[in-house]
Amino acid sequence: MKRIMGKRTRTSLWVFGAYAFIMGLVLLLLPERVLPVFGFTEVSGSWVHVLGFVLCCSAYYYIQAGCSGIEGFARLTVHTRVIAPVVLLALVATGKADHMVLLFGLGDMLGGVWTWIAIWLDRDGSEGNTPRA
């Protein structure tokens, strides 16, 4: 049976989706103006614009999931968002990414934790006291 998510979970997905959409638009349209503010020097090339488009697509999924209310998607997003800083830290440690990417990983992790807590708070209590992410 599909679980319908509660208002807290929906809100966490909508807000994260809006954040991702704004970040995607920035990367798609204005990377050379915004990224240097965060210390990024490599802001040209098609990869930045492509990443912006992919991020906008991802944002669409988050927003639509928040509207549809199916909890399964929300749980799956927790997995990838809480692991993001670990992956980005590994890239920084191996010299493959600038340390500033950790800020974005932190944003992902905090959003994932928010969604995880929201799922837990929205539960009716019939499946135990801990959220299943």
mmCIF file with all atom_site columns, C-alpha atoms in Angstrom, residues 14-123:
data_model
loop_
_atom_site.group_PDB
_atom_site.id
_atom_site.type_symbol
_atom_site.label_atom_id
_atom_site.label_alt_id
_atom_site.label_comp_id
_atom_site.label_asym_id
_atom_site.label_entity_id
_atom_site.label_seq_id
_atom_site.pdbx_PDB_ins_code
_atom_site.Cartn_x
_atom_site.Cartn_y
_atom_site.Cartn_z
_atom_site.occupancy
_atom_site.B_iso_or_equiv
_atom_site.pdbx_formal_charge
_atom_site.auth_seq_id
_atom_site.auth_comp_id
_atom_site.auth_asym_id
_atom_site.auth_atom_id
_atom_site.pdbx_PDB_model_num
ATOM 1   C CA . TRP A 1 14  ? 8.659  21.674 -1.910  1.00 0.00 ? 14  TRP A CA 1
ATOM 2   C CA . VAL A 1 15  ? 11.266 23.837 -0.185  1.00 0.00 ? 15  VAL A CA 1
ATOM 3   C CA . PHE A 1 16  ? 14.148 21.602 -1.264  1.00 0.00 ? 16  PHE A CA 1
ATOM 4   C CA . GLY A 1 17  ? 12.706 21.520 -4.787  1.00 0.00 ? 17  GLY A CA 1
ATOM 5   C CA . ALA A 1 18  ? 12.544 25.319 -4.880  1.00 0.00 ? 18  ALA A CA 1
ATOM 6   C CA . TYR A 1 19  ? 16.140 25.524 -3.604  1.00 0.00 ? 19  TYR A CA 1
ATOM 7   C CA . ALA A 1 20  ? 17.279 23.024 -6.250  1.00 0.00 ? 20  ALA A CA 1
ATOM 8   C CA . PHE A 1 21  ? 15.369 24.869 -8.982  1.00 0.00 ? 21  PHE A CA 1
ATOM 9   C CA . ILE A 1 22  ? 16.953 28.202 -8.083  1.00 0.00 ? 22  ILE A CA 1
ATOM 10  C CA . MET A 1 23  ? 20.407 26.606 -7.960  1.00 0.00 ? 23  MET A CA 1
ATOM 11  C CA . GLY A 1 24  ? 19.707 24.930 -11.291 1.00 0.00 ? 24  GLY A CA 1
ATOM 12  C CA . LEU A 1 25  ? 18.663 28.188 -12.928 1.00 0.00 ? 25  LEU A CA 1
ATOM 13  C CA . VAL A 1 26  ? 21.795 29.892 -11.616 1.00 0.00 ? 26  VAL A CA 1
ATOM 14  C CA . LEU A 1 27  ? 24.009 27.163 -13.074 1.00 0.00 ? 27  LEU A CA 1
ATOM 15  C CA . LEU A 1 28  ? 22.061 27.093 -16.313 1.00 0.00 ? 28  LEU A CA 1
ATOM 16  C CA . LEU A 1 29  ? 21.892 30.839 -16.919 1.00 0.00 ? 29  LEU A CA 1
ATOM 17  C CA . LEU A 1 30  ? 24.370 32.771 -14.740 1.00 0.00 ? 30  LEU A CA 1
ATOM 18  C CA . PRO A 1 31  ? 27.219 30.554 -13.505 1.00 0.00 ? 31  PRO A CA 1
ATOM 19  C CA . GLU A 1 32  ? 29.956 33.052 -14.377 1.00 0.00 ? 32  GLU A CA 1
ATOM 20  C CA . ARG A 1 33  ? 28.319 35.714 -12.199 1.00 0.00 ? 33  ARG A CA 1
ATOM 21  C CA . VAL A 1 34  ? 27.395 33.673 -9.128  1.00 0.00 ? 34  VAL A CA 1
ATOM 22  C CA . LEU A 1 35  ? 29.943 30.865 -8.752  1.00 0.00 ? 35  LEU A CA 1
ATOM 23  C CA . PRO A 1 36  ? 32.981 33.157 -8.299  1.00 0.00 ? 36  PRO A CA 1
ATOM 24  C CA . VAL A 1 37  ? 31.256 34.543 -5.183  1.00 0.00 ? 37  VAL A CA 1
ATOM 25  C CA . PHE A 1 38  ? 31.712 31.062 -3.681  1.00 0.00 ? 38  PHE A CA 1
ATOM 26  C CA . GLY A 1 39  ? 35.335 30.875 -4.773  1.00 0.00 ? 39  GLY A CA 1
ATOM 27  C CA . PHE A 1 40  ? 34.858 28.735 -7.864  1.00 0.00 ? 40  PHE A CA 1
ATOM 28  C CA . THR A 1 41  ? 37.242 29.651 -10.638 1.00 0.00 ? 41  THR A CA 1
ATOM 29  C CA . GLU A 1 42  ? 36.198 27.021 -13.177 1.00 0.00 ? 42  GLU A CA 1
ATOM 30  C CA . VAL A 1 43  ? 32.793 28.372 -14.191 1.00 0.00 ? 43  VAL A CA 1
ATOM 31  C CA . SER A 1 44  ? 32.883 28.170 -17.959 1.00 0.00 ? 44  SER A CA 1
ATOM 32  C CA . GLY A 1 45  ? 32.228 25.273 -20.253 1.00 0.00 ? 45  GLY A CA 1
ATOM 33  C CA . SER A 1 46  ? 29.126 23.353 -21.109 1.00 0.00 ? 46  SER A CA 1
ATOM 34  C CA . TRP A 1 47  ? 29.322 21.071 -18.029 1.00 0.00 ? 47  TRP A CA 1
ATOM 35  C CA . VAL A 1 48  ? 28.095 23.865 -15.729 1.00 0.00 ? 48  VAL A CA 1
ATOM 36  C CA . HIS A 1 49  ? 25.076 24.599 -17.906 1.00 0.00 ? 49  HIS A CA 1
ATOM 37  C CA . VAL A 1 50  ? 24.258 20.903 -18.324 1.00 0.00 ? 50  VAL A CA 1
ATOM 38  C CA . LEU A 1 51  ? 24.476 20.430 -14.550 1.00 0.00 ? 51  LEU A CA 1
ATOM 39  C CA . GLY A 1 52  ? 22.095 23.376 -14.143 1.00 0.00 ? 52  GLY A CA 1
ATOM 40  C CA . PHE A 1 53  ? 19.573 21.724 -16.437 1.00 0.00 ? 53  PHE A CA 1
ATOM 41  C CA . VAL A 1 54  ? 19.871 18.383 -14.627 1.00 0.00 ? 54  VAL A CA 1
ATOM 42  C CA . LEU A 1 55  ? 19.367 20.153 -11.312 1.00 0.00 ? 55  LEU A CA 1
ATOM 43  C CA . CYS A 1 56  ? 16.228 21.869 -12.657 1.00 0.00 ? 56  CYS A CA 1
ATOM 44  C CA . CYS A 1 57  ? 14.912 18.454 -13.728 1.00 0.00 ? 57  CYS A CA 1
ATOM 45  C CA . SER A 1 58  ? 15.659 17.037 -10.292 1.00 0.00 ? 58  SER A CA 1
ATOM 46  C CA . ALA A 1 59  ? 13.887 20.006 -8.699  1.00 0.00 ? 59  ALA A CA 1
ATOM 47  C CA . TYR A 1 60  ? 10.830 19.240 -10.811 1.00 0.00 ? 60  TYR A CA 1
ATOM 48  C CA . TYR A 1 61  ? 10.757 15.714 -9.353  1.00 0.00 ? 61  TYR A CA 1
ATOM 49  C CA . TYR A 1 62  ? 10.939 17.035 -5.787  1.00 0.00 ? 62  TYR A CA 1
ATOM 50  C CA . ILE A 1 63  ? 8.173  19.568 -6.344  1.00 0.00 ? 63  ILE A CA 1
ATOM 51  C CA . GLN A 1 64  ? 5.929  17.065 -8.113  1.00 0.00 ? 64  GLN A CA 1
ATOM 52  C CA . ALA A 1 65  ? 6.538  14.457 -5.405  1.00 0.00 ? 65  ALA A CA 1
ATOM 53  C CA . GLY A 1 66  ? 5.536  17.015 -2.811  1.00 0.00 ? 66  GLY A CA 1
ATOM 54  C CA . CYS A 1 67  ? 2.331  17.644 -4.744  1.00 0.00 ? 67  CYS A CA 1
ATOM 55  C CA . SER A 1 68  ? 1.514  13.969 -5.346  1.00 0.00 ? 68  SER A CA 1
ATOM 56  C CA . GLY A 1 69  ? 2.098  13.009 -1.734  1.00 0.00 ? 69  GLY A CA 1
ATOM 57  C CA . ILE A 1 70  ? 3.606  9.561  -2.299  1.00 0.00 ? 70  ILE A CA 1
ATOM 58  C CA . GLU A 1 71  ? 5.922  8.967  0.648   1.00 0.00 ? 71  GLU A CA 1
ATOM 59  C CA . GLY A 1 72  ? 8.191  6.442  -1.069  1.00 0.00 ? 72  GLY A CA 1
ATOM 60  C CA . PHE A 1 73  ? 9.940  9.100  -3.131  1.00 0.00 ? 73  PHE A CA 1
ATOM 61  C CA . ALA A 1 74  ? 10.507 11.228 -0.041  1.00 0.00 ? 74  ALA A CA 1
ATOM 62  C CA . ARG A 1 75  ? 12.175 8.298  1.747   1.00 0.00 ? 75  ARG A CA 1
ATOM 63  C CA . LEU A 1 76  ? 14.424 7.608  -1.245  1.00 0.00 ? 76  LEU A CA 1
ATOM 64  C CA . THR A 1 77  ? 15.598 11.210 -1.410  1.00 0.00 ? 77  THR A CA 1
ATOM 65  C CA . VAL A 1 78  ? 16.778 10.994 2.186   1.00 0.00 ? 78  VAL A CA 1
ATOM 66  C CA . HIS A 1 79  ? 19.265 8.278  1.210   1.00 0.00 ? 79  HIS A CA 1
ATOM 67  C CA . THR A 1 80  ? 21.011 10.308 -1.469  1.00 0.00 ? 80  THR A CA 1
ATOM 68  C CA . ARG A 1 81  ? 20.878 13.656 0.294   1.00 0.00 ? 81  ARG A CA 1
ATOM 69  C CA . VAL A 1 82  ? 22.430 12.480 3.548   1.00 0.00 ? 82  VAL A CA 1
ATOM 70  C CA . ILE A 1 83  ? 25.266 10.707 1.717   1.00 0.00 ? 83  ILE A CA 1
ATOM 71  C CA . ALA A 1 84  ? 26.042 13.757 -0.474  1.00 0.00 ? 84  ALA A CA 1
ATOM 72  C CA . PRO A 1 85  ? 28.561 15.360 1.924   1.00 0.00 ? 85  PRO A CA 1
ATOM 73  C CA . VAL A 1 86  ? 30.444 12.064 2.261   1.00 0.00 ? 86  VAL A CA 1
ATOM 74  C CA . VAL A 1 87  ? 30.808 11.736 -1.513  1.00 0.00 ? 87  VAL A CA 1
ATOM 75  C CA . LEU A 1 88  ? 31.785 15.379 -1.895  1.00 0.00 ? 88  LEU A CA 1
ATOM 76  C CA . LEU A 1 89  ? 34.287 15.094 0.954   1.00 0.00 ? 89  LEU A CA 1
ATOM 77  C CA . ALA A 1 90  ? 35.885 12.140 -0.823  1.00 0.00 ? 90  ALA A CA 1
ATOM 78  C CA . LEU A 1 91  ? 36.131 14.210 -4.021  1.00 0.00 ? 91  LEU A CA 1
ATOM 79  C CA . VAL A 1 92  ? 37.733 17.071 -2.105  1.00 0.00 ? 92  VAL A CA 1
ATOM 80  C CA . ALA A 1 93  ? 40.127 14.710 -0.290  1.00 0.00 ? 93  ALA A CA 1
ATOM 81  C CA . THR A 1 94  ? 41.294 13.218 -3.587  1.00 0.00 ? 94  THR A CA 1
ATOM 82  C CA . GLY A 1 95  ? 41.761 16.627 -5.195  1.00 0.00 ? 95  GLY A CA 1
ATOM 83  C CA . LYS A 1 96  ? 38.938 16.148 -7.696  1.00 0.00 ? 96  LYS A CA 1
ATOM 84  C CA . ALA A 1 97  ? 36.779 18.980 -6.303  1.00 0.00 ? 97  ALA A CA 1
ATOM 85  C CA . ASP A 1 98  ? 37.239 22.321 -4.597  1.00 0.00 ? 98  ASP A CA 1
ATOM 86  C CA . HIS A 1 99  ? 36.474 22.438 -0.873  1.00 0.00 ? 99  HIS A CA 1
ATOM 87  C CA . MET A 1 100 ? 33.621 24.884 -1.512  1.00 0.00 ? 100 MET A CA 1
ATOM 88  C CA . VAL A 1 101 ? 31.460 22.066 -2.887  1.00 0.00 ? 101 VAL A CA 1
ATOM 89  C CA . LEU A 1 102 ? 31.100 20.915 0.714   1.00 0.00 ? 102 LEU A CA 1
ATOM 90  C CA . LEU A 1 103 ? 28.672 23.816 1.248   1.00 0.00 ? 103 LEU A CA 1
ATOM 91  C CA . PHE A 1 104 ? 26.320 22.273 -1.291  1.00 0.00 ? 104 PHE A CA 1
ATOM 92  C CA . GLY A 1 105 ? 26.740 18.856 0.293   1.00 0.00 ? 105 GLY A CA 1
ATOM 93  C CA . LEU A 1 106 ? 25.844 20.352 3.638   1.00 0.00 ? 106 LEU A CA 1
ATOM 94  C CA . GLY A 1 107 ? 22.697 21.855 2.112   1.00 0.00 ? 107 GLY A CA 1
ATOM 95  C CA . ASP A 1 108 ? 21.737 18.464 0.694   1.00 0.00 ? 108 ASP A CA 1
ATOM 96  C CA . MET A 1 109 ? 22.368 16.721 4.002   1.00 0.00 ? 109 MET A CA 1
ATOM 97  C CA . LEU A 1 110 ? 20.361 19.242 6.012   1.00 0.00 ? 110 LEU A CA 1
ATOM 98  C CA . GLY A 1 111 ? 17.487 18.960 3.555   1.00 0.00 ? 111 GLY A CA 1
ATOM 99  C CA . GLY A 1 112 ? 17.614 15.169 3.787   1.00 0.00 ? 112 GLY A CA 1
ATOM 100 C CA . VAL A 1 113 ? 17.614 15.225 7.575   1.00 0.00 ? 113 VAL A CA 1
ATOM 101 C CA . TRP A 1 114 ? 14.681 17.656 7.516   1.00 0.00 ? 114 TRP A CA 1
ATOM 102 C CA . THR A 1 115 ? 12.710 15.300 5.239   1.00 0.00 ? 115 THR A CA 1
ATOM 103 C CA . TRP A 1 116 ? 13.606 12.287 7.426   1.00 0.00 ? 116 TRP A CA 1
ATOM 104 C CA . ILE A 1 117 ? 12.383 14.070 10.558  1.00 0.00 ? 117 ILE A CA 1
ATOM 105 C CA . ALA A 1 118 ? 9.265  15.272 8.714   1.00 0.00 ? 118 ALA A CA 1
ATOM 106 C CA . ILE A 1 119 ? 8.439  11.698 7.657   1.00 0.00 ? 119 ILE A CA 1
ATOM 107 C CA . TRP A 1 120 ? 8.827  10.584 11.254  1.00 0.00 ? 120 TRP A CA 1
ATOM 108 C CA . LEU A 1 121 ? 6.649  13.388 12.609  1.00 0.00 ? 121 LEU A CA 1
ATOM 109 C CA . ASP A 1 122 ? 3.982  12.808 9.950   1.00 0.00 ? 122 ASP A CA 1
ATOM 110 C CA . ARG A 1 123 ? 3.686  9.111  10.772  1.00 0.00 ? 123 ARG A CA 1
#
